[in-house]
């Protein structure tokens, strides 16, 4: 997901997305250990999405972003 799209979401929506992404990352790691994960790049994609969400939330907390 793009950062510009995330900027449009509310804090509550971002918090929910953060929780969902953390759960998805846990599921992907579990699949990796069970040798059922076909596309390993998904883990990196989810990690970057988590970082984007956390960056936006922290920026709002500091008053840098809207």
PDB file of N, CA and C in Angstrom:
ATOM      1  N   UNK A   1       0.848  -1.174   0.000  1.00  0.00           N
ATOM      2  CA  UNK A   1       0.000   0.000   0.000  1.00  0.00           C
ATOM      3  C   UNK A   1       0.894   1.237   0.000  1.00  0.00           C
ATOM      4  N   UNK A   2       0.482   2.242  -0.720  1.00  0.00           N
ATOM      5  CA  UNK A   2       1.266   3.470  -0.847  1.00  0.00           C
ATOM      6  C   UNK A   2       1.084   4.373   0.376  1.00  0.00           C
ATOM      7  N   UNK A   3       2.118   5.145   0.661  1.00  0.00           N
ATOM      8  CA  UNK A   3       2.077   6.056   1.797  1.00  0.00           C
ATOM      9  C   UNK A   3       1.006   7.116   1.658  1.00  0.00           C
ATOM     10  N   UNK A   4       0.791   7.591   0.428  1.00  0.00           N
ATOM     11  CA  UNK A   4      -0.229   8.615   0.201  1.00  0.00           C
ATOM     12  C   UNK A   4      -1.619   8.076   0.521  1.00  0.00           C
ATOM     13  N   UNK A   5      -1.853   6.805   0.214  1.00  0.00           N
ATOM     14  CA  UNK A   5      -3.145   6.196   0.533  1.00  0.00           C
ATOM     15  C   UNK A   5      -3.314   6.049   2.043  1.00  0.00           C
ATOM     16  N   UNK A   6      -2.224   5.729   2.719  1.00  0.00           N
ATOM     17  CA  UNK A   6      -2.290   5.560   4.167  1.00  0.00           C
ATOM     18  C   UNK A   6      -2.529   6.884   4.878  1.00  0.00           C
ATOM     19  N   UNK A   7      -2.019   7.972   4.326  1.00  0.00           N
ATOM     20  CA  UNK A   7      -2.195   9.295   4.938  1.00  0.00           C
ATOM     21  C   UNK A   7      -3.672   9.669   5.041  1.00  0.00           C
ATOM     22  N   UNK A   8      -4.483   9.145   4.131  1.00  0.00           N
ATOM     23  CA  UNK A   8      -5.904   9.491   4.091  1.00  0.00           C
ATOM     24  C   UNK A   8      -6.715   8.763   5.156  1.00  0.00           C
ATOM     25  N   UNK A   9      -6.148   7.714   5.741  1.00  0.00           N
ATOM     26  CA  UNK A   9      -6.877   6.921   6.725  1.00  0.00           C
ATOM     27  C   UNK A   9      -6.813   7.569   8.107  1.00  0.00           C
ATOM     28  N   UNK A  10      -7.805   7.266   8.924  1.00  0.00           N
ATOM     29  CA  UNK A  10      -7.833   7.792  10.294  1.00  0.00           C
ATOM     30  C   UNK A  10      -6.887   6.979  11.176  1.00  0.00           C
ATOM     31  N   UNK A  11      -6.629   7.494  12.366  1.00  0.00           N
ATOM     32  CA  UNK A  11      -5.751   6.791  13.303  1.00  0.00           C
ATOM     33  C   UNK A  11      -6.320   5.420  13.670  1.00  0.00           C
ATOM     34  N   UNK A  12      -7.621   5.351  13.874  1.00  0.00           N
ATOM     35  CA  UNK A  12      -8.249   4.079  14.244  1.00  0.00           C
ATOM     36  C   UNK A  12      -8.096   3.053  13.123  1.00  0.00           C
ATOM     37  N   UNK A  13      -8.269   3.501  11.885  1.00  0.00           N
ATOM     38  CA  UNK A  13      -8.109   2.594  10.749  1.00  0.00           C
ATOM     39  C   UNK A  13      -6.657   2.128  10.630  1.00  0.00           C
ATOM     40  N   UNK A  14      -5.719   3.027  10.882  1.00  0.00           N
ATOM     41  CA  UNK A  14      -4.305   2.659  10.821  1.00  0.00           C
ATOM     42  C   UNK A  14      -3.944   1.678  11.934  1.00  0.00           C
ATOM     43  N   UNK A  15      -4.487   1.887  13.121  1.00  0.00           N
ATOM     44  CA  UNK A  15      -4.235   0.961  14.230  1.00  0.00           C
ATOM     45  C   UNK A  15      -4.772  -0.427  13.899  1.00  0.00           C
ATOM     46  N   UNK A  16      -5.969  -0.475  13.304  1.00  0.00           N
ATOM     47  CA  UNK A  16      -6.556  -1.758  12.919  1.00  0.00           C
ATOM     48  C   UNK A  16      -5.713  -2.424  11.833  1.00  0.00           C
ATOM     49  N   UNK A  17      -5.255  -1.639  10.865  1.00  0.00           N
ATOM     50  CA  UNK A  17      -4.418  -2.166   9.796  1.00  0.00           C
ATOM     51  C   UNK A  17      -3.103  -2.702  10.372  1.00  0.00           C
ATOM     52  N   UNK A  18      -2.535  -1.985  11.339  1.00  0.00           N
ATOM     53  CA  UNK A  18      -1.296  -2.417  11.985  1.00  0.00           C
ATOM     54  C   UNK A  18      -1.488  -3.783  12.649  1.00  0.00           C
ATOM     55  N   UNK A  19      -2.586  -3.946  13.370  1.00  0.00           N
ATOM     56  CA  UNK A  19      -2.865  -5.223  14.034  1.00  0.00           C
ATOM     57  C   UNK A  19      -3.048  -6.342  13.007  1.00  0.00           C
ATOM     58  N   UNK A  20      -3.761  -6.042  11.921  1.00  0.00           N
ATOM     59  CA  UNK A  20      -3.977  -7.039  10.875  1.00  0.00           C
ATOM     60  C   UNK A  20      -2.665  -7.441  10.204  1.00  0.00           C
ATOM     61  N   UNK A  21      -1.806  -6.462   9.953  1.00  0.00           N
ATOM     62  CA  UNK A  21      -0.527  -6.749   9.308  1.00  0.00           C
ATOM     63  C   UNK A  21       0.383  -7.572  10.217  1.00  0.00           C
ATOM     64  N   UNK A  22       0.362  -7.290  11.520  1.00  0.00           N
ATOM     65  CA  UNK A  22       1.171  -8.079  12.452  1.00  0.00           C
ATOM     66  C   UNK A  22       0.702  -9.531  12.467  1.00  0.00           C
ATOM     67  N   UNK A  23      -0.618  -9.728  12.425  1.00  0.00           N
ATOM     68  CA  UNK A  23      -1.162 -11.086  12.396  1.00  0.00           C
ATOM     69  C   UNK A  23      -0.780 -11.777  11.095  1.00  0.00           C
ATOM     70  N   UNK A  24      -0.853 -11.042   9.996  1.00  0.00           N
ATOM     71  CA  UNK A  24      -0.499 -11.616   8.700  1.00  0.00           C
ATOM     72  C   UNK A  24       0.979 -12.010   8.672  1.00  0.00           C
ATOM     73  N   UNK A  25       1.847 -11.171   9.252  1.00  0.00           N
ATOM     74  CA  UNK A  25       3.272 -11.482   9.304  1.00  0.00           C
ATOM     75  C   UNK A  25       3.516 -12.744  10.131  1.00  0.00           C
ATOM     76  N   UNK A  26       2.815 -12.878  11.237  1.00  0.00           N
ATOM     77  CA  UNK A  26       2.955 -14.073  12.063  1.00  0.00           C
ATOM     78  C   UNK A  26       2.527 -15.317  11.281  1.00  0.00           C
ATOM     79  N   UNK A  27       1.416 -15.214  10.543  1.00  0.00           N
ATOM     80  CA  UNK A  27       0.942 -16.340   9.743  1.00  0.00           C
ATOM     81  C   UNK A  27       1.946 -16.707   8.649  1.00  0.00           C
ATOM     82  N   UNK A  28       2.526 -15.685   8.008  1.00  0.00           N
ATOM     83  CA  UNK A  28       3.509 -15.946   6.956  1.00  0.00           C
ATOM     84  C   UNK A  28       4.755 -16.622   7.522  1.00  0.00           C
ATOM     85  N   UNK A  29       5.198 -16.175   8.681  1.00  0.00           N
ATOM     86  CA  UNK A  29       6.366 -16.803   9.307  1.00  0.00           C
ATOM     87  C   UNK A  29       6.079 -18.253   9.676  1.00  0.00           C
ATOM     88  N   UNK A  30       4.859 -18.511  10.134  1.00  0.00           N
ATOM     89  CA  UNK A  30       4.471 -19.877  10.464  1.00  0.00           C
ATOM     90  C   UNK A  30       4.475 -20.736   9.205  1.00  0.00           C
ATOM     91  N   UNK A  31       3.916 -20.212   8.113  1.00  0.00           N
ATOM     92  CA  UNK A  31       3.903 -20.947   6.850  1.00  0.00           C
ATOM     93  C   UNK A  31       5.318 -21.211   6.354  1.00  0.00           C
ATOM     94  N   UNK A  32       6.210 -20.245   6.553  1.00  0.00           N
ATOM     95  CA  UNK A  32       7.602 -20.409   6.142  1.00  0.00           C
ATOM     96  C   UNK A  32       8.252 -21.569   6.901  1.00  0.00           C
ATOM     97  N   UNK A  33       8.005 -21.641   8.188  1.00  0.00           N
ATOM     98  CA  UNK A  33       8.579 -22.721   8.994  1.00  0.00           C
ATOM     99  C   UNK A  33       8.003 -24.082   8.617  1.00  0.00           C
ATOM    100  N   UNK A  34       6.763 -24.086   8.171  1.00  0.00           N
ATOM    101  CA  UNK A  34       6.122 -25.345   7.785  1.00  0.00           C
ATOM    102  C   UNK A  34       6.374 -25.681   6.315  1.00  0.00           C
ATOM    103  N   UNK A  35       7.204 -24.883   5.647  1.00  0.00           N
ATOM    104  CA  UNK A  35       7.540 -25.072   4.227  1.00  0.00           C
ATOM    105  C   UNK A  35       6.307 -25.032   3.327  1.00  0.00           C
ATOM    106  N   UNK A  36       5.338 -24.195   3.662  1.00  0.00           N
ATOM    107  CA  UNK A  36       4.141 -24.055   2.840  1.00  0.00           C
ATOM    108  C   UNK A  36       4.077 -22.698   2.162  1.00  0.00           C
ATOM    109  N   UNK A  37       5.036 -21.830   2.422  1.00  0.00           N
ATOM    110  CA  UNK A  37       5.029 -20.492   1.839  1.00  0.00           C
ATOM    111  C   UNK A  37       5.683 -20.550   0.463  1.00  0.00           C
ATOM    112  N   UNK A  38       4.940 -20.152  -0.562  1.00  0.00           N
ATOM    113  CA  UNK A  38       5.440 -20.234  -1.931  1.00  0.00           C
ATOM    114  C   UNK A  38       6.214 -18.981  -2.336  1.00  0.00           C
ATOM    115  N   UNK A  39       5.769 -17.815  -1.871  1.00  0.00           N
ATOM    116  CA  UNK A  39       6.403 -16.555  -2.255  1.00  0.00           C
ATOM    117  C   UNK A  39       7.008 -15.903  -1.008  1.00  0.00           C
ATOM    118  N   UNK A  40       8.305 -16.058  -0.840  1.00  0.00           N
ATOM    119  CA  UNK A  40       8.974 -15.532   0.351  1.00  0.00           C
ATOM    120  C   UNK A  40       9.022 -14.012   0.373  1.00  0.00           C
ATOM    121  N   UNK A  41       8.851 -13.389  -0.768  1.00  0.00           N
ATOM    122  CA  UNK A  41       8.883 -11.927  -0.839  1.00  0.00           C
ATOM    123  C   UNK A  41       7.712 -11.301  -0.090  1.00  0.00           C
ATOM    124  N   UNK A  42       6.669 -12.060   0.148  1.00  0.00           N
ATOM    125  CA  UNK A  42       5.504 -11.540   0.874  1.00  0.00           C
ATOM    126  C   UNK A  42       5.885 -11.060   2.265  1.00  0.00           C
ATOM    127  N   UNK A  43       6.838 -11.721   2.888  1.00  0.00           N
ATOM    128  CA  UNK A  43       7.256 -11.335   4.235  1.00  0.00           C
ATOM    129  C   UNK A  43       7.838  -9.927   4.212  1.00  0.00           C
ATOM    130  N   UNK A  44       8.691  -9.645   3.256  1.00  0.00           N
ATOM    131  CA  UNK A  44       9.281  -8.313   3.137  1.00  0.00           C
ATOM    132  C   UNK A  44       8.257  -7.246   2.825  1.00  0.00           C
ATOM    133  N   UNK A  45       7.287  -7.581   1.991  1.00  0.00           N
ATOM    134  CA  UNK A  45       6.230  -6.633   1.634  1.00  0.00           C
ATOM    135  C   UNK A  45       5.414  -6.263   2.868  1.00  0.00           C
ATOM    136  N   UNK A  46       5.058  -7.257   3.660  1.00  0.00           N
ATOM    137  CA  UNK A  46       4.268  -7.008   4.871  1.00  0.00           C
ATOM    138  C   UNK A  46       5.081  -6.195   5.873  1.00  0.00           C
ATOM    139  N   UNK A  47       6.380  -6.498   6.000  1.00  0.00           N
ATOM    140  CA  UNK A  47       7.231  -5.731   6.914  1.00  0.00           C
ATOM    141  C   UNK A  47       7.302  -4.263   6.502  1.00  0.00           C
ATOM    142  N   UNK A  48       7.411  -4.005   5.210  1.00  0.00           N
ATOM    143  CA  UNK A  48       7.457  -2.611   4.739  1.00  0.00           C
ATOM    144  C   UNK A  48       6.131  -1.905   4.985  1.00  0.00           C
ATOM    145  N   UNK A  49       5.019  -2.625   4.793  1.00  0.00           N
ATOM    146  CA  UNK A  49       3.713  -2.025   5.072  1.00  0.00           C
ATOM    147  C   UNK A  49       3.575  -1.682   6.558  1.00  0.00           C
ATOM    148  N   UNK A  50       4.066  -2.560   7.420  1.00  0.00           N
ATOM    149  CA  UNK A  50       4.036  -2.286   8.858  1.00  0.00           C
ATOM    150  C   UNK A  50       4.852  -1.035   9.168  1.00  0.00           C
ATOM    151  N   UNK A  51       6.025  -0.926   8.558  1.00  0.00           N
ATOM    152  CA  UNK A  51       6.881   0.242   8.791  1.00  0.00           C
ATOM    153  C   UNK A  51       6.201   1.522   8.317  1.00  0.00           C
ATOM    154  N   UNK A  52       5.520   1.462   7.180  1.00  0.00           N
ATOM    155  CA  UNK A  52       4.813   2.650   6.679  1.00  0.00           C
ATOM    156  C   UNK A  52       3.727   3.093   7.655  1.00  0.00           C
ATOM    157  N   UNK A  53       2.939   2.131   8.132  1.00  0.00           N
ATOM    158  CA  UNK A  53       1.849   2.451   9.059  1.00  0.00           C
ATOM    159  C   UNK A  53       2.411   3.042  10.350  1.00  0.00           C
ATOM    160  N   UNK A  54       3.462   2.419  10.891  1.00  0.00           N
ATOM    161  CA  UNK A  54       4.049   2.915  12.137  1.00  0.00           C
ATOM    162  C   UNK A  54       4.644   4.310  11.959  1.00  0.00           C
ATOM    163  N   UNK A  55       5.247   4.570  10.806  1.00  0.00           N
ATOM    164  CA  UNK A  55       5.835   5.882  10.538  1.00  0.00           C
ATOM    165  C   UNK A  55       4.761   6.961  10.509  1.00  0.00           C
ATOM    166  N   UNK A  56       3.649   6.682   9.868  1.00  0.00           N
ATOM    167  CA  UNK A  56       2.563   7.659   9.788  1.00  0.00           C
ATOM    168  C   UNK A  56       1.963   7.903  11.172  1.00  0.00           C
ATOM    169  N   UNK A  57       1.740   6.833  11.926  1.00  0.00           N
ATOM    170  CA  UNK A  57       1.184   6.998  13.272  1.00  0.00           C
ATOM    171  C   UNK A  57       2.124   7.799  14.165  1.00  0.00           C
ATOM    172  N   UNK A  58       3.411   7.532  14.084  1.00  0.00           N
ATOM    173  CA  UNK A  58       4.382   8.258  14.909  1.00  0.00           C
ATOM    174  C   UNK A  58       4.468   9.721  14.486  1.00  0.00           C
ATOM    175  N   UNK A  59       4.404   9.976  13.188  1.00  0.00           N
ATOM    176  CA  UNK A  59       4.425  11.350  12.710  1.00  0.00           C
ATOM    177  C   UNK A  59       3.233  12.140  13.213  1.00  0.00           C
ATOM    178  N   UNK A  60       2.086  11.507  13.228  1.00  0.00           N
ATOM    179  CA  UNK A  60       0.891  12.178  13.749  1.00  0.00           C
ATOM    180  C   UNK A  60       1.009  12.405  15.252  1.00  0.00           C
ATOM    181  N   UNK A  61       1.603  11.457  15.942  1.00  0.00           N
ATOM    182  CA  UNK A  61       1.785  11.588  17.389  1.00  0.00           C
ATOM    183  C   UNK A  61       2.687  12.772  17.720  1.00  0.00           C
ATOM    184  N   UNK A  62       3.697  12.986  16.908  1.00  0.00           N
ATOM    185  CA  UNK A  62       4.624  14.095  17.126  1.00  0.00           C
ATOM    186  C   UNK A  62       4.114  15.410  16.546  1.00  0.00           C
ATOM    187  N   UNK A  63       3.026  15.349  15.810  1.00  0.00           N
ATOM    188  CA  UNK A  63       2.465  16.557  15.223  1.00  0.00           C
ATOM    189  C   UNK A  63       3.129  16.965  13.925  1.00  0.00           C
ATOM    190  N   UNK A  64       3.902  16.076  13.339  1.00  0.00           N
ATOM    191  CA  UNK A  64       4.575  16.374  12.078  1.00  0.00           C
ATOM    192  C   UNK A  64       3.589  16.292  10.924  1.00  0.00           C
ATOM    193  N   UNK A  65       2.730  15.323  11.004  1.00  0.00           N
ATOM    194  CA  UNK A  65       1.726  15.120   9.955  1.00  0.00           C
ATOM    195  C   UNK A  65       0.349  15.386  10.526  1.00  0.00           C
ATOM    196  N   UNK A  66      -0.582  15.559   9.653  1.00  0.00           N
ATOM    197  CA  UNK A  66      -1.945  15.892  10.062  1.00  0.00           C
ATOM    198  C   UNK A  66      -2.527  14.927  11.005  1.00  0.00           C
TER     199      UNK A  66
END
